[in-house]
Amino acid sequence: MIKQVSVFLENKKGRLSEALEILHKNDINLRSLTIAETTDYGILRLIPNKPEQAAEKLKEAGFVVNQTKVLAIEVNDSPGSMLTVIKGLSMSDIDIEYSYCCLPVHEHKVVIILKVSDSEKAIELLRQSSCAKLIEAEAFA
């Protein structure tokens, strides 16, 4: 499992830039970034190379920050690869809360970030799978 940093951003001009500037000034590199939007705020979800430091620096700057453990899995960069993984999780009664892609660790592979209802069960299932490989936090450092 890896750590995702979630940052709550008010829907105000320049707020995303402020958060990214803090990370840049602290030499924190991003492996993935996604934003979920609502009317009043956005949720910025990040996979940084230094999650603890990223969360600390953003909190110091007044941002509301949360850290969540998520799965990072690597699949082949080919049609149906993600479907195979998602079907396997679904057949094991594991719900996907959200998902997004990440920079690849290896050539011809895709890294998918998953927040699931039962992490331990998902990890066990994925470790037995030949269609996906769990990626550990060290790969993003």
PDB file of C-alpha atoms in Angstrom:
ATOM      1  CA  MET A   1       0.000   0.000   0.000  1.00  0.00           C
ATOM      2  CA  ILE A   2       1.088   3.552  -0.618  1.00  0.00           C
ATOM      3  CA  LYS A   3       0.133   6.879   0.925  1.00  0.00           C
ATOM      4  CA  GLN A   4      -2.072   9.293  -0.940  1.00  0.00           C
ATOM      5  CA  VAL A   5      -2.227  12.902   0.222  1.00  0.00           C
ATOM      6  CA  SER A   6      -5.640  14.563  -0.125  1.00  0.00           C
ATOM      7  CA  VAL A   7      -5.853  18.346   0.030  1.00  0.00           C
ATOM      8  CA  PHE A   8      -9.134  20.226   0.332  1.00  0.00           C
ATOM      9  CA  LEU A   9      -9.032  23.312  -1.889  1.00  0.00           C
ATOM     10  CA  GLU A  10     -11.531  26.148  -1.873  1.00  0.00           C
ATOM     11  CA  ASN A  11     -12.760  26.939  -5.374  1.00  0.00           C
ATOM     12  CA  LYS A  12     -10.740  30.153  -5.532  1.00  0.00           C
ATOM     13  CA  LYS A  13      -8.427  31.381  -8.240  1.00  0.00           C
ATOM     14  CA  GLY A  14      -4.814  30.381  -7.593  1.00  0.00           C
ATOM     15  CA  ARG A  15      -5.456  27.895  -4.787  1.00  0.00           C
ATOM     16  CA  LEU A  16      -4.120  24.909  -6.763  1.00  0.00           C
ATOM     17  CA  SER A  17      -1.045  26.914  -7.750  1.00  0.00           C
ATOM     18  CA  GLU A  18      -0.408  27.757  -4.081  1.00  0.00           C
ATOM     19  CA  ALA A  19      -0.466  24.094  -3.087  1.00  0.00           C
ATOM     20  CA  LEU A  20       1.793  23.054  -5.961  1.00  0.00           C
ATOM     21  CA  GLU A  21       4.209  25.914  -5.203  1.00  0.00           C
ATOM     22  CA  ILE A  22       4.612  24.641  -1.631  1.00  0.00           C
ATOM     23  CA  LEU A  23       5.456  21.178  -2.917  1.00  0.00           C
ATOM     24  CA  HIS A  24       7.899  22.592  -5.473  1.00  0.00           C
ATOM     25  CA  LYS A  25       9.703  24.741  -2.865  1.00  0.00           C
ATOM     26  CA  ASN A  26      10.173  21.636  -0.714  1.00  0.00           C
ATOM     27  CA  ASP A  27      11.524  19.495  -3.568  1.00  0.00           C
ATOM     28  CA  ILE A  28       8.497  17.199  -3.535  1.00  0.00           C
ATOM     29  CA  ASN A  29       7.788  15.487  -6.837  1.00  0.00           C
ATOM     30  CA  LEU A  30       4.356  14.254  -7.901  1.00  0.00           C
ATOM     31  CA  ARG A  31       3.755  10.843  -9.429  1.00  0.00           C
ATOM     32  CA  SER A  32       0.042  11.471  -9.835  1.00  0.00           C
ATOM     33  CA  LEU A  33      -2.512  14.239  -9.396  1.00  0.00           C
ATOM     34  CA  THR A  34      -6.280  14.212  -9.716  1.00  0.00           C
ATOM     35  CA  ILE A  35      -8.972  16.659  -8.651  1.00  0.00           C
ATOM     36  CA  ALA A  36     -12.553  15.803  -7.682  1.00  0.00           C
ATOM     37  CA  GLU A  37     -14.701  18.913  -7.824  1.00  0.00           C
ATOM     38  CA  THR A  38     -17.778  20.073  -5.955  1.00  0.00           C
ATOM     39  CA  THR A  39     -19.472  23.472  -6.017  1.00  0.00           C
ATOM     40  CA  ASP A  40     -17.527  24.958  -3.115  1.00  0.00           C
ATOM     41  CA  TYR A  41     -14.263  23.034  -3.025  1.00  0.00           C
ATOM     42  CA  GLY A  42     -12.116  20.467  -4.748  1.00  0.00           C
ATOM     43  CA  ILE A  43     -10.301  17.444  -3.408  1.00  0.00           C
ATOM     44  CA  LEU A  44      -6.770  17.295  -4.741  1.00  0.00           C
ATOM     45  CA  ARG A  45      -5.449  13.731  -4.530  1.00  0.00           C
ATOM     46  CA  LEU A  46      -1.698  13.347  -4.865  1.00  0.00           C
ATOM     47  CA  ILE A  47       0.844  10.560  -4.929  1.00  0.00           C
ATOM     48  CA  PRO A  48       4.018  12.442  -3.948  1.00  0.00           C
ATOM     49  CA  ASN A  49       7.490  10.976  -3.610  1.00  0.00           C
ATOM     50  CA  LYS A  50       7.563  12.220   0.017  1.00  0.00           C
ATOM     51  CA  PRO A  51       3.994  11.898   1.373  1.00  0.00           C
ATOM     52  CA  GLU A  52       4.768  12.701   5.024  1.00  0.00           C
ATOM     53  CA  GLN A  53       6.690  15.848   4.138  1.00  0.00           C
ATOM     54  CA  ALA A  54       4.061  16.898   1.586  1.00  0.00           C
ATOM     55  CA  ALA A  55       1.268  16.604   4.160  1.00  0.00           C
ATOM     56  CA  GLU A  56       3.296  18.431   6.812  1.00  0.00           C
ATOM     57  CA  LYS A  57       4.257  21.373   4.564  1.00  0.00           C
ATOM     58  CA  LEU A  58       0.726  21.779   3.211  1.00  0.00           C
ATOM     59  CA  LYS A  59      -0.741  21.725   6.744  1.00  0.00           C
ATOM     60  CA  GLU A  60       1.804  24.335   7.861  1.00  0.00           C
ATOM     61  CA  ALA A  61       0.549  26.547   5.024  1.00  0.00           C
ATOM     62  CA  GLY A  62      -3.039  26.262   6.269  1.00  0.00           C
ATOM     63  CA  PHE A  63      -4.412  23.614   3.939  1.00  0.00           C
ATOM     64  CA  VAL A  64      -6.726  20.889   5.232  1.00  0.00           C
ATOM     65  CA  VAL A  65      -4.849  17.663   4.497  1.00  0.00           C
ATOM     66  CA  ASN A  66      -5.586  13.975   4.947  1.00  0.00           C
ATOM     67  CA  GLN A  67      -3.448  10.907   4.243  1.00  0.00           C
ATOM     68  CA  THR A  68      -5.030   7.698   2.993  1.00  0.00           C
ATOM     69  CA  LYS A  69      -3.552   4.318   2.218  1.00  0.00           C
ATOM     70  CA  VAL A  70      -4.373   3.206  -1.313  1.00  0.00           C
ATOM     71  CA  LEU A  71      -3.335   0.359  -3.572  1.00  0.00           C
ATOM     72  CA  ALA A  72      -1.011   0.911  -6.501  1.00  0.00           C
ATOM     73  CA  ILE A  73      -1.124  -1.862  -9.055  1.00  0.00           C
ATOM     74  CA  GLU A  74       0.745  -2.307 -12.287  1.00  0.00           C
ATOM     75  CA  VAL A  75      -0.949  -3.862 -15.303  1.00  0.00           C
ATOM     76  CA  ASN A  76       0.014  -4.296 -18.931  1.00  0.00           C
ATOM     77  CA  ASP A  77      -0.647  -1.312 -21.164  1.00  0.00           C
ATOM     78  CA  SER A  78      -3.148  -3.188 -23.321  1.00  0.00           C
ATOM     79  CA  PRO A  79      -6.928  -3.314 -23.816  1.00  0.00           C
ATOM     80  CA  GLY A  80      -8.717  -5.303 -21.121  1.00  0.00           C
ATOM     81  CA  SER A  81      -5.908  -5.317 -18.534  1.00  0.00           C
ATOM     82  CA  MET A  82      -7.720  -3.054 -16.116  1.00  0.00           C
ATOM     83  CA  LEU A  83     -11.016  -4.853 -16.764  1.00  0.00           C
ATOM     84  CA  THR A  84      -9.479  -8.153 -15.652  1.00  0.00           C
ATOM     85  CA  VAL A  85      -8.361  -6.637 -12.335  1.00  0.00           C
ATOM     86  CA  ILE A  86     -11.631  -4.815 -11.677  1.00  0.00           C
ATOM     87  CA  LYS A  87     -13.689  -7.929 -12.489  1.00  0.00           C
ATOM     88  CA  GLY A  88     -11.575  -9.996 -10.097  1.00  0.00           C
ATOM     89  CA  LEU A  89     -12.079  -7.498  -7.283  1.00  0.00           C
ATOM     90  CA  SER A  90     -15.802  -7.256  -8.012  1.00  0.00           C
ATOM     91  CA  MET A  91     -16.233 -11.039  -8.019  1.00  0.00           C
ATOM     92  CA  SER A  92     -14.568 -11.071  -4.580  1.00  0.00           C
ATOM     93  CA  ASP A  93     -17.077  -8.485  -3.285  1.00  0.00           C
ATOM     94  CA  ILE A  94     -14.481  -5.714  -3.088  1.00  0.00           C
ATOM     95  CA  ASP A  95     -15.915  -2.314  -3.970  1.00  0.00           C
ATOM     96  CA  ILE A  96     -13.891   0.350  -5.760  1.00  0.00           C
ATOM     97  CA  GLU A  97     -14.395   3.693  -3.995  1.00  0.00           C
ATOM     98  CA  TYR A  98     -12.338   5.567  -6.582  1.00  0.00           C
ATOM     99  CA  SER A  99      -9.514   5.021  -9.029  1.00  0.00           C
ATOM    100  CA  TYR A 100      -7.115   6.988 -11.202  1.00  0.00           C
ATOM    101  CA  CYS A 101      -3.929   6.395 -13.172  1.00  0.00           C
ATOM    102  CA  CYS A 102      -0.390   7.226 -12.205  1.00  0.00           C
ATOM    103  CA  LEU A 103       2.954   7.642 -13.954  1.00  0.00           C
ATOM    104  CA  PRO A 104       4.297   4.226 -14.949  1.00  0.00           C
ATOM    105  CA  VAL A 105       7.095   2.609 -12.993  1.00  0.00           C
ATOM    106  CA  HIS A 106       8.081   0.315 -15.886  1.00  0.00           C
ATOM    107  CA  GLU A 107       7.856   0.653 -19.661  1.00  0.00           C
ATOM    108  CA  HIS A 108       4.718  -0.762 -21.340  1.00  0.00           C
ATOM    109  CA  LYS A 109       2.900  -0.846 -18.006  1.00  0.00           C
ATOM    110  CA  VAL A 110       0.177   1.299 -16.463  1.00  0.00           C
ATOM    111  CA  VAL A 111      -0.072   2.049 -12.748  1.00  0.00           C
ATOM    112  CA  ILE A 112      -3.579   2.314 -11.346  1.00  0.00           C
ATOM    113  CA  ILE A 113      -4.340   3.797  -7.939  1.00  0.00           C
ATOM    114  CA  LEU A 114      -7.322   2.168  -6.204  1.00  0.00           C
ATOM    115  CA  LYS A 115      -9.162   2.986  -2.999  1.00  0.00           C
ATOM    116  CA  VAL A 116     -11.119  -0.147  -2.148  1.00  0.00           C
ATOM    117  CA  SER A 117     -13.564  -1.273   0.521  1.00  0.00           C
ATOM    118  CA  ASP A 118     -11.358  -4.111   1.820  1.00  0.00           C
ATOM    119  CA  SER A 119      -7.638  -3.457   1.336  1.00  0.00           C
ATOM    120  CA  GLU A 120      -6.373  -6.631   2.976  1.00  0.00           C
ATOM    121  CA  LYS A 121      -8.629  -8.872   0.900  1.00  0.00           C
ATOM    122  CA  ALA A 122      -7.697  -6.957  -2.258  1.00  0.00           C
ATOM    123  CA  ILE A 123      -3.973  -7.279  -1.505  1.00  0.00           C
ATOM    124  CA  GLU A 124      -4.327 -11.024  -0.972  1.00  0.00           C
ATOM    125  CA  LEU A 125      -6.255 -11.396  -4.232  1.00  0.00           C
ATOM    126  CA  LEU A 126      -3.818  -9.240  -6.223  1.00  0.00           C
ATOM    127  CA  ARG A 127      -0.778 -11.102  -4.875  1.00  0.00           C
ATOM    128  CA  GLN A 128      -2.234 -14.306  -6.319  1.00  0.00           C
ATOM    129  CA  SER A 129      -3.067 -12.645  -9.634  1.00  0.00           C
ATOM    130  CA  SER A 130      -0.961 -13.017 -12.747  1.00  0.00           C
ATOM    131  CA  CYS A 131      -2.596  -9.987 -14.403  1.00  0.00           C
ATOM    132  CA  ALA A 132      -1.515  -7.312 -11.895  1.00  0.00           C
ATOM    133  CA  LYS A 133       1.447  -6.531  -9.672  1.00  0.00           C
ATOM    134  CA  LEU A 134       1.230  -4.576  -6.417  1.00  0.00           C
ATOM    135  CA  ILE A 135       3.579  -1.603  -6.351  1.00  0.00           C
ATOM    136  CA  GLU A 136       5.170  -0.686  -3.026  1.00  0.00           C
ATOM    137  CA  ALA A 137       5.769   2.864  -1.781  1.00  0.00           C
ATOM    138  CA  GLU A 138       9.510   2.659  -2.467  1.00  0.00           C
ATOM    139  CA  ALA A 139       8.817   2.695  -6.213  1.00  0.00           C
ATOM    140  CA  PHE A 140       7.512   6.258  -5.886  1.00  0.00           C
ATOM    141  CA  ALA A 141      10.299   7.635  -3.680  1.00  0.00           C
TER     142      ALA A 141
END
